[in-house]
Coordinates of C-alpha atoms in Angstrom, one line a residue:
X30 CA 115.2 66.8 73.6
X31 CA 117.2 69.8 74.6
X32 CA 115.8 72.2 77.2
X33 CA 115.8 75.1 74.6
X34 CA 113.8 73.0 72.1
X35 CA 111.4 71.8 74.8
X36 CA 110.7 75.5 75.8
X37 CA 110.2 76.5 72.2
X38 CA 107.8 73.7 71.7
X39 CA 105.9 74.5 74.9
X40 CA 105.7 78.2 74.0
X41 CA 104.4 77.4 70.5
X42 CA 101.9 74.6 71.4
X43 CA 100.8 75.5 74.9
X44 CA 98.7 78.5 73.7
X45 CA 97.4 76.5 70.7
X46 CA 96.2 73.7 72.9
X47 CA 94.5 76.1 75.3
X48 CA 92.8 77.9 72.4
X49 CA 91.6 74.6 70.9
X50 CA 90.2 73.4 74.2
X51 CA 88.4 76.7 74.8
X52 CA 86.7 76.4 71.4
X53 CA 85.4 73.0 72.2
X54 CA 82.2 73.0 74.2
X55 CA 81.8 69.2 74.6
X56 CA 84.1 66.4 75.4
X57 CA 83.7 62.8 74.0
X58 CA 83.7 60.1 76.6
X59 CA 84.8 56.6 76.0
X60 CA 83.5 54.5 79.0
X61 CA 83.3 50.8 79.8
X62 CA 80.7 49.1 82.0
X63 CA 81.4 46.5 84.6
X64 CA 81.3 43.7 82.0
X65 CA 83.8 45.5 79.7
X66 CA 81.3 46.6 77.2
X67 CA 82.3 50.0 75.6
X68 CA 80.2 53.0 75.2
X69 CA 81.0 56.4 73.6
X70 CA 79.1 59.5 74.4
X71 CA 79.7 63.2 75.1
X72 CA 79.0 65.9 77.7
X73 CA 79.4 69.6 77.9
X74 CA 82.4 70.4 80.2
X75 CA 84.0 73.1 82.3
X76 CA 87.8 73.0 82.9
X77 CA 88.9 74.0 86.4
X78 CA 92.4 73.8 87.9
X79 CA 92.1 70.1 88.8
X80 CA 90.3 68.6 85.8
X81 CA 87.3 68.5 83.5
X82 CA 83.9 68.7 85.1
X83 CA 80.8 67.2 83.6
X84 CA 77.3 67.0 84.9
X85 CA 75.5 63.9 83.7
X86 CA 72.3 62.1 84.6
X87 CA 72.9 58.6 86.1
X88 CA 70.0 57.5 83.9
X89 CA 72.5 57.8 81.0
X90 CA 74.6 54.8 80.2
X91 CA 77.9 56.7 80.2
X92 CA 77.2 58.1 83.7
X93 CA 76.5 54.6 85.0
X94 CA 79.7 53.4 83.4
X95 CA 81.7 56.1 85.1
X96 CA 80.2 55.1 88.4
X97 CA 81.0 51.4 87.8
X98 CA 84.5 51.9 86.2
X99 CA 86.3 55.1 87.2
X100 CA 88.5 55.2 84.1
X101 CA 87.7 57.1 81.0
X102 CA 89.2 58.2 77.7
X103 CA 88.4 61.8 76.7
X104 CA 88.5 63.5 73.3
X105 CA 88.0 67.0 72.0
X106 CA 88.0 67.0 68.2
X107 CA 88.0 69.6 65.4
X108 CA 84.6 70.1 63.7
X109 CA 84.3 68.0 60.5
X110 CA 83.1 71.1 58.6
X111 CA 86.2 73.1 59.3
X112 CA 88.8 70.4 59.1
X113 CA 91.3 70.6 56.2
X114 CA 91.3 66.8 55.9
X115 CA 88.9 64.3 57.4
X116 CA 91.6 61.8 58.0
X117 CA 93.7 64.1 60.2
X118 CA 91.3 66.2 62.3
X119 CA 93.0 68.2 65.1
X120 CA 92.3 66.5 68.4
X121 CA 93.2 66.4 72.0
X122 CA 92.8 63.1 73.9
X123 CA 93.4 62.1 77.5
X124 CA 93.2 59.1 79.7
X125 CA 91.6 60.1 82.9
X126 CA 90.6 59.0 86.4
X127 CA 87.0 59.7 87.5
X128 CA 86.1 61.2 90.8
X129 CA 82.5 61.9 91.9
X130 CA 82.0 65.4 93.3
X131 CA 79.7 65.4 96.3
X132 CA 76.7 67.6 96.1
X133 CA 76.7 70.7 98.3
X134 CA 80.5 70.9 98.6
X135 CA 82.5 73.9 97.7
X136 CA 83.9 72.0 94.7
X137 CA 80.4 71.1 93.5
X138 CA 79.4 74.8 93.6
X139 CA 82.6 75.9 91.8
X140 CA 81.9 73.3 89.1
X141 CA 78.3 74.4 88.7
X142 CA 79.5 78.0 88.4
X143 CA 82.1 77.0 85.7
X144 CA 79.4 75.1 83.8
X145 CA 76.9 77.9 84.1
X146 CA 79.5 80.5 82.9
X147 CA 79.9 78.4 79.7
X148 CA 76.3 77.1 79.1
X149 CA 73.9 79.4 81.0
X150 CA 70.9 78.9 83.1
X151 CA 70.2 75.3 82.0
X152 CA 72.9 74.3 84.4
X153 CA 70.9 75.6 87.4
X154 CA 68.0 73.4 86.4
X155 CA 70.1 70.3 85.8
X156 CA 72.2 70.6 88.9
X157 CA 69.0 70.7 90.9
X158 CA 67.9 67.3 89.7
X159 CA 68.6 64.3 91.9
X160 CA 69.8 62.0 89.2
X161 CA 72.4 64.4 87.9
X162 CA 75.9 63.7 89.2
X163 CA 79.0 65.9 88.9
X164 CA 82.1 64.0 87.7
X165 CA 85.7 65.4 87.8
X166 CA 87.8 63.8 85.1
X167 CA 91.4 64.0 86.1
X168 CA 93.6 63.7 83.1
X169 CA 96.7 61.5 83.4
X170 CA 98.4 61.5 80.0
X171 CA 97.3 62.8 76.7
X172 CA 98.0 63.4 73.0
X173 CA 97.5 66.5 70.9
X174 CA 97.4 65.6 67.2
X175 CA 97.6 68.5 64.7
X176 CA 97.6 66.4 61.6
X177 CA 99.6 63.8 59.8
X178 CA 103.0 63.3 61.5
X179 CA 102.2 66.0 64.1
X180 CA 101.5 64.2 67.4
X181 CA 102.6 65.6 70.8
X182 CA 102.4 64.1 74.2
X183 CA 100.5 66.3 76.7
X184 CA 100.8 65.8 80.4
X185 CA 98.0 66.4 82.9
X186 CA 99.3 69.9 83.5
X187 CA 99.5 70.7 79.7
X188 CA 103.3 70.2 79.4
X189 CA 104.0 69.3 75.8
X190 CA 106.6 66.8 74.5
X191 CA 107.2 65.9 70.9
X192 CA 106.2 62.4 69.9
X193 CA 107.3 61.2 66.6
X194 CA 106.6 57.7 65.5
X195 CA 109.8 55.9 64.6
X196 CA 108.2 54.9 61.3
X197 CA 105.9 56.8 59.0
X198 CA 103.2 55.5 56.7
X199 CA 104.5 53.0 54.2
X200 CA 103.3 52.0 50.7
X201 CA 101.8 48.5 50.3
X202 CA 103.7 48.0 47.0
X203 CA 107.3 48.6 47.9
X204 CA 107.4 49.6 51.6
X205 CA 108.7 53.1 50.9
X206 CA 107.7 55.9 53.2
X207 CA 105.0 58.4 52.3
X208 CA 106.3 61.9 53.0
X209 CA 103.0 63.9 52.4
X210 CA 99.4 63.0 53.1
X211 CA 98.4 64.0 49.6
X212 CA 101.1 62.1 47.9
X213 CA 99.8 59.5 45.4
X214 CA 100.4 55.9 46.3

């Protein structure tokens, strides 16, 4: 892709991704335990300069999974009620590394402030509980999907690159390509 096209894409999608992320209060977490058993859950998050921060009780399965296997897949997804089509909800996904943030460090305090700014006083209570751990989820690579045929790679620092599948959806009958999601098959 040319430099000019890349800059236009970044200028158009960068703010859209930022706005979408700010509208989301929770992040879905796909975790795996030590035996490879998957689990999906969610957590409220705060975004700081080096990743997404979540405060989770280690009593919860997804927290134990993060402790056992420091890899996670993250997703923020458009609300079903406001989506134009249920099959193509807007979403931002990332693969991420997991880092435990030690209690009483400067980063712990910054993360607590970030969470408190978003979710209020409940964070003070939860962060004072021994079983609650702070996790930093460091995104490595991601995907922003705006709808059918509109997928964009997103780097850990929100740089956007256009990703188009080399093939579109094809009809079962004759293998011809579908050009619109509402097109009759």
